[in-house]
């Protein structure tokens, strides 16, 4: 899917059963592979690497100018307003914590119980109106309207500020939230709206201005730019009024203790030397994806997502988990469970025996997964497969075939439980020969020694 080439795509990986296979990565929702254009851009700039806003050498001049240009690439990618601030962070979690830190004291927060923990937990210091899982996108509008109306009628005569915060797309089901419609509801009550776009940004064009959204946050590593940067984009006023998120060099205008004059955002919240390479990688990814997201990538991904759901639905005992019915748009993420099969074992065997990477667990969205699985569910966890650039129809067919075989026959190897995960036991797969491979192997061996041993026999899932 898409024309974006990826680093390590189709790389050979070892199998526990012997031999090697070309790997298939279906875990884009956790972290996406690096786009070669991003890697190449970083390699190209490395010889020019220098301190940002801190040096007089030529590399410093280059990097300082580029760091500011990166903000413009992010601004264009998000459809931000000219006066929105673009603050570089470590990731979405960092961005949302920064925003939570910057909320006015009187701010009440509104959000659904469906959120990733990164958009669930940072707000807990405030009054939070936690809305239940809606039955449909239309129901989400009704729930939000009612909650905001009650707050406006309530104590304090509706004075004070309000923030609605929601994911653009669910990291569990891939379902896309009606962001613009929810923003309209928020506006009716004078509330601001923040969008956790960690899962939306790699799959849909963002349009902060058109949607009338106040803040957007996302991570480089989910956007084919795994160099440790994220971003928070949005209205500067609350951010400029808040104390710096971190204090230190770069966040100040002038220090004459005890007096400190803090810089406005973005520098106010970017103390310390920036992760220039990460920011540059993220901005490059924004540039690389900008056009494809507006010309065909979305449709192609929708087609492949529909194929993925159809293929999985044919597997006996497999249940696809969704919040809403199938009419509603979704990005290429599906979560499922298979009757009588341990999700962690399926996921471990897919990797160890077929070279296919998916994820199992509760995806840092425990309340939503609990809701989707229901109380009586065996393990409380599920399997998630997620696609993105580089994935083809054949990949989806191969995945469905491997899963169906595994469901029918059970694993061909032994696995043991390690906490909530399963690992091959023994695991004969050689580590790749890396410069620091010896240490990595040693640590892995030590972990195995320490791990509680609860062997699960071959075929136990069958
Ligand atoms: C919807 C959503 N929000 C936030 C996050 C947190 O992202 P990060 O781990 O990059 O901070 C994730 C990560 O999976 C996510 O899916």
mmCIF file with all atom_site columns, C-alpha atoms and ligand atoms in Angstrom, residues 29-31 90-96 115-119 167-172 196-200 218-222 359 363-364 384, ligand 1:
data_model
loop_
_atom_site.group_PDB
_atom_site.id
_atom_site.type_symbol
_atom_site.label_atom_id
_atom_site.label_alt_id
_atom_site.label_comp_id
_atom_site.label_asym_id
_atom_site.label_entity_id
_atom_site.label_seq_id
_atom_site.pdbx_PDB_ins_code
_atom_site.Cartn_x
_atom_site.Cartn_y
_atom_site.Cartn_z
_atom_site.occupancy
_atom_site.B_iso_or_equiv
_atom_site.pdbx_formal_charge
_atom_site.auth_seq_id
_atom_site.auth_comp_id
_atom_site.auth_asym_id
_atom_site.auth_atom_id
_atom_site.pdbx_PDB_model_num
ATOM   1  C CA . UNK A 1 29  ? -0.469 1.003  15.455 1.00 0.00 ? 29  UNK A CA 1
ATOM   2  C CA . UNK A 1 30  ? 2.225  0.374  18.069 1.00 0.00 ? 30  UNK A CA 1
ATOM   3  C CA . UNK A 1 31  ? 5.104  1.701  16.024 1.00 0.00 ? 31  UNK A CA 1
ATOM   4  C CA . UNK A 1 90  ? 9.039  13.196 22.927 1.00 0.00 ? 90  UNK A CA 1
ATOM   5  C CA . UNK A 1 91  ? 5.764  11.594 21.816 1.00 0.00 ? 91  UNK A CA 1
ATOM   6  C CA . UNK A 1 92  ? 1.982  11.879 22.109 1.00 0.00 ? 92  UNK A CA 1
ATOM   7  C CA . UNK A 1 93  ? 2.071  10.992 25.801 1.00 0.00 ? 93  UNK A CA 1
ATOM   8  C CA . UNK A 1 94  ? 4.475  13.844 26.435 1.00 0.00 ? 94  UNK A CA 1
ATOM   9  C CA . UNK A 1 95  ? 2.376  16.241 24.334 1.00 0.00 ? 95  UNK A CA 1
ATOM   10 C CA . UNK A 1 96  ? -0.832 15.454 26.212 1.00 0.00 ? 96  UNK A CA 1
ATOM   11 C CA . UNK A 1 115 ? -9.226 6.666  25.263 1.00 0.00 ? 115 UNK A CA 1
ATOM   12 C CA . UNK A 1 116 ? -5.681 5.368  25.260 1.00 0.00 ? 116 UNK A CA 1
ATOM   13 C CA . UNK A 1 117 ? -4.186 5.817  28.733 1.00 0.00 ? 117 UNK A CA 1
ATOM   14 C CA . UNK A 1 118 ? -2.068 8.668  27.332 1.00 0.00 ? 118 UNK A CA 1
ATOM   15 C CA . UNK A 1 119 ? -5.288 10.609 26.841 1.00 0.00 ? 119 UNK A CA 1
ATOM   16 C CA . UNK A 1 167 ? -8.647 10.359 19.996 1.00 0.00 ? 167 UNK A CA 1
ATOM   17 C CA . UNK A 1 168 ? -9.078 10.994 16.286 1.00 0.00 ? 168 UNK A CA 1
ATOM   18 C CA . UNK A 1 169 ? -9.041 7.228  15.722 1.00 0.00 ? 169 UNK A CA 1
ATOM   19 C CA . UNK A 1 170 ? -9.198 4.408  18.254 1.00 0.00 ? 170 UNK A CA 1
ATOM   20 C CA . UNK A 1 171 ? -5.959 2.519  18.804 1.00 0.00 ? 171 UNK A CA 1
ATOM   21 C CA . UNK A 1 172 ? -8.038 -0.573 19.590 1.00 0.00 ? 172 UNK A CA 1
ATOM   22 C CA . UNK A 1 196 ? -4.988 12.803 20.195 1.00 0.00 ? 196 UNK A CA 1
ATOM   23 C CA . UNK A 1 197 ? -4.001 12.126 16.605 1.00 0.00 ? 197 UNK A CA 1
ATOM   24 C CA . UNK A 1 198 ? -1.486 9.351  17.349 1.00 0.00 ? 198 UNK A CA 1
ATOM   25 C CA . UNK A 1 199 ? -3.540 6.896  15.297 1.00 0.00 ? 199 UNK A CA 1
ATOM   26 C CA . UNK A 1 200 ? -5.193 9.352  12.943 1.00 0.00 ? 200 UNK A CA 1
ATOM   27 C CA . UNK A 1 218 ? 0.948  12.899 17.639 1.00 0.00 ? 218 UNK A CA 1
ATOM   28 C CA . UNK A 1 219 ? 4.151  10.810 17.639 1.00 0.00 ? 219 UNK A CA 1
ATOM   29 C CA . UNK A 1 220 ? 6.884  10.526 15.022 1.00 0.00 ? 220 UNK A CA 1
ATOM   30 C CA . UNK A 1 221 ? 7.387  6.805  15.585 1.00 0.00 ? 221 UNK A CA 1
ATOM   31 C CA . UNK A 1 222 ? 3.836  6.011  14.447 1.00 0.00 ? 222 UNK A CA 1
ATOM   32 C CA . UNK A 1 359 ? 0.171  -7.271 19.215 1.00 0.00 ? 359 UNK A CA 1
ATOM   33 C CA . UNK A 1 363 ? -3.375 -1.866 24.214 1.00 0.00 ? 363 UNK A CA 1
ATOM   34 C CA . UNK A 1 364 ? -3.082 0.753  26.995 1.00 0.00 ? 364 UNK A CA 1
ATOM   35 C CA . UNK A 1 384 ? -4.560 -6.480 17.299 1.00 0.00 ? 384 UNK A CA 1
HETATM 36 C C1 . LIG B 2 .   ? -4.412 6.781  20.462 1.00 0.00 ? 1   LIG B C1 1
HETATM 37 C C2 . LIG B 2 .   ? -3.066 6.831  21.116 1.00 0.00 ? 1   LIG B C2 1
HETATM 38 N N1 . LIG B 2 .   ? -2.771 7.866  21.885 1.00 0.00 ? 1   LIG B N1 1
HETATM 39 C C3 . LIG B 2 .   ? -1.585 7.992  22.484 1.00 0.00 ? 1   LIG B C3 1
HETATM 40 C C4 . LIG B 2 .   ? -0.629 7.028  22.344 1.00 0.00 ? 1   LIG B C4 1
HETATM 41 C C5 . LIG B 2 .   ? 0.685  7.184  23.016 1.00 0.00 ? 1   LIG B C5 1
HETATM 42 O O1 . LIG B 2 .   ? 1.660  7.353  22.047 1.00 0.00 ? 1   LIG B O1 1
HETATM 43 P P1 . LIG B 2 .   ? 3.187  7.384  22.478 1.00 0.00 ? 1   LIG B P1 1
HETATM 44 O O2 . LIG B 2 .   ? 3.471  6.061  23.109 1.00 0.00 ? 1   LIG B O2 1
HETATM 45 O O3 . LIG B 2 .   ? 3.909  7.594  21.209 1.00 0.00 ? 1   LIG B O3 1
HETATM 46 O O4 . LIG B 2 .   ? 3.335  8.494  23.441 1.00 0.00 ? 1   LIG B O4 1
HETATM 47 C C6 . LIG B 2 .   ? -0.893 5.903  21.567 1.00 0.00 ? 1   LIG B C6 1
HETATM 48 C C7 . LIG B 2 .   ? 0.106  4.836  21.435 1.00 0.00 ? 1   LIG B C7 1
HETATM 49 O O5 . LIG B 2 .   ? -0.187 3.731  21.044 1.00 0.00 ? 1   LIG B O5 1
HETATM 50 C C8 . LIG B 2 .   ? -2.146 5.811  20.924 1.00 0.00 ? 1   LIG B C8 1
HETATM 51 O O6 . LIG B 2 .   ? -2.449 4.770  20.145 1.00 0.00 ? 1   LIG B O6 1
#
